[in-house]
Amino acid sequence: MATRILIPTPLRGFTDKQDVVEADGQTVGELLANMTARYTGLRQHLYAADGSLRSFVNIYVNDDDIRYLDKEKTPVTADDTVSIIPSVAGGRAS
Amino acid sequence: MLTIRAAADAGIRRHGRDAYPHECCGALIGRAGVVTEALALPNATAEGPRRRFLVRPVDYRAAERRAAERGGELVGFYHSHPDGPARPSQVDLDHAWPAFAYVIVAVANHEPGSLTSWRMRDDRSSFDEEAVVIETADRNQPDEHDETPWPPGS
């Protein structure tokens, strides 16, 4: 069963303008891997070069940040909604 | 090109002045590519607000919701560079999202100066600057004005 993933505004250009996509997977990691296999343009904006999620990418399962669950091993079901929520950060040069 | 309503431009500059010497930040909400509202957001950085800003996920979510409620879209974000140029830094690039307009206002000695807008290339290699046009609203396009405090409950 597929799980719904909510796509934030800046990434919709990589999901055919869709704000919701579906993917299969039993964990958040599997879900994101399957989603980025289909929408390959998402990869570089979600993952750093070492394959870890970028620090300003927040993944929520329903209302919970996966950092406080089991990170990418957090289990998901078809009843869950997964959200990709940006942190927006920056600042002037050090 | 990014078009910003005069009231939103004034709001960004005012926020930059009020937050000085700290960085301010906020969301750009608009319709059809025109920024109609600058929504001030808390700078939640823990790395020193004189040279960093951070919009928390909860505030990002609220900005998207606000844009949807207004029948508009989230066009991008703004922040200030106190005593720095209105140009994106490597820190800005490292944290940037595609498609968004990144508006930067330089503030020196409390006074806002240059205001620029940038968009990151899809390959994350750099920003490209875009022209900024400040649009004075006419009678058919009233400025949005909202006295609702932000964040809610503040």
JSON list of C-alpha atoms in Angstrom, two decimals, chain B residues 3 74 123:
[
{"chain": "B", "resi": 3, "resn": "THR", "atom": "CA", "xyz": [7.79, 42.28, -8.84]},
{"chain": "B", "resi": 74, "resn": "LEU", "atom": "CA", "xyz": [4.77, 31.09, -1.46]},
{"chain": "B", "resi": 123, "resn": "ASP", "atom": "CA", "xyz": [22.08, 22.04, -9.90]}
]
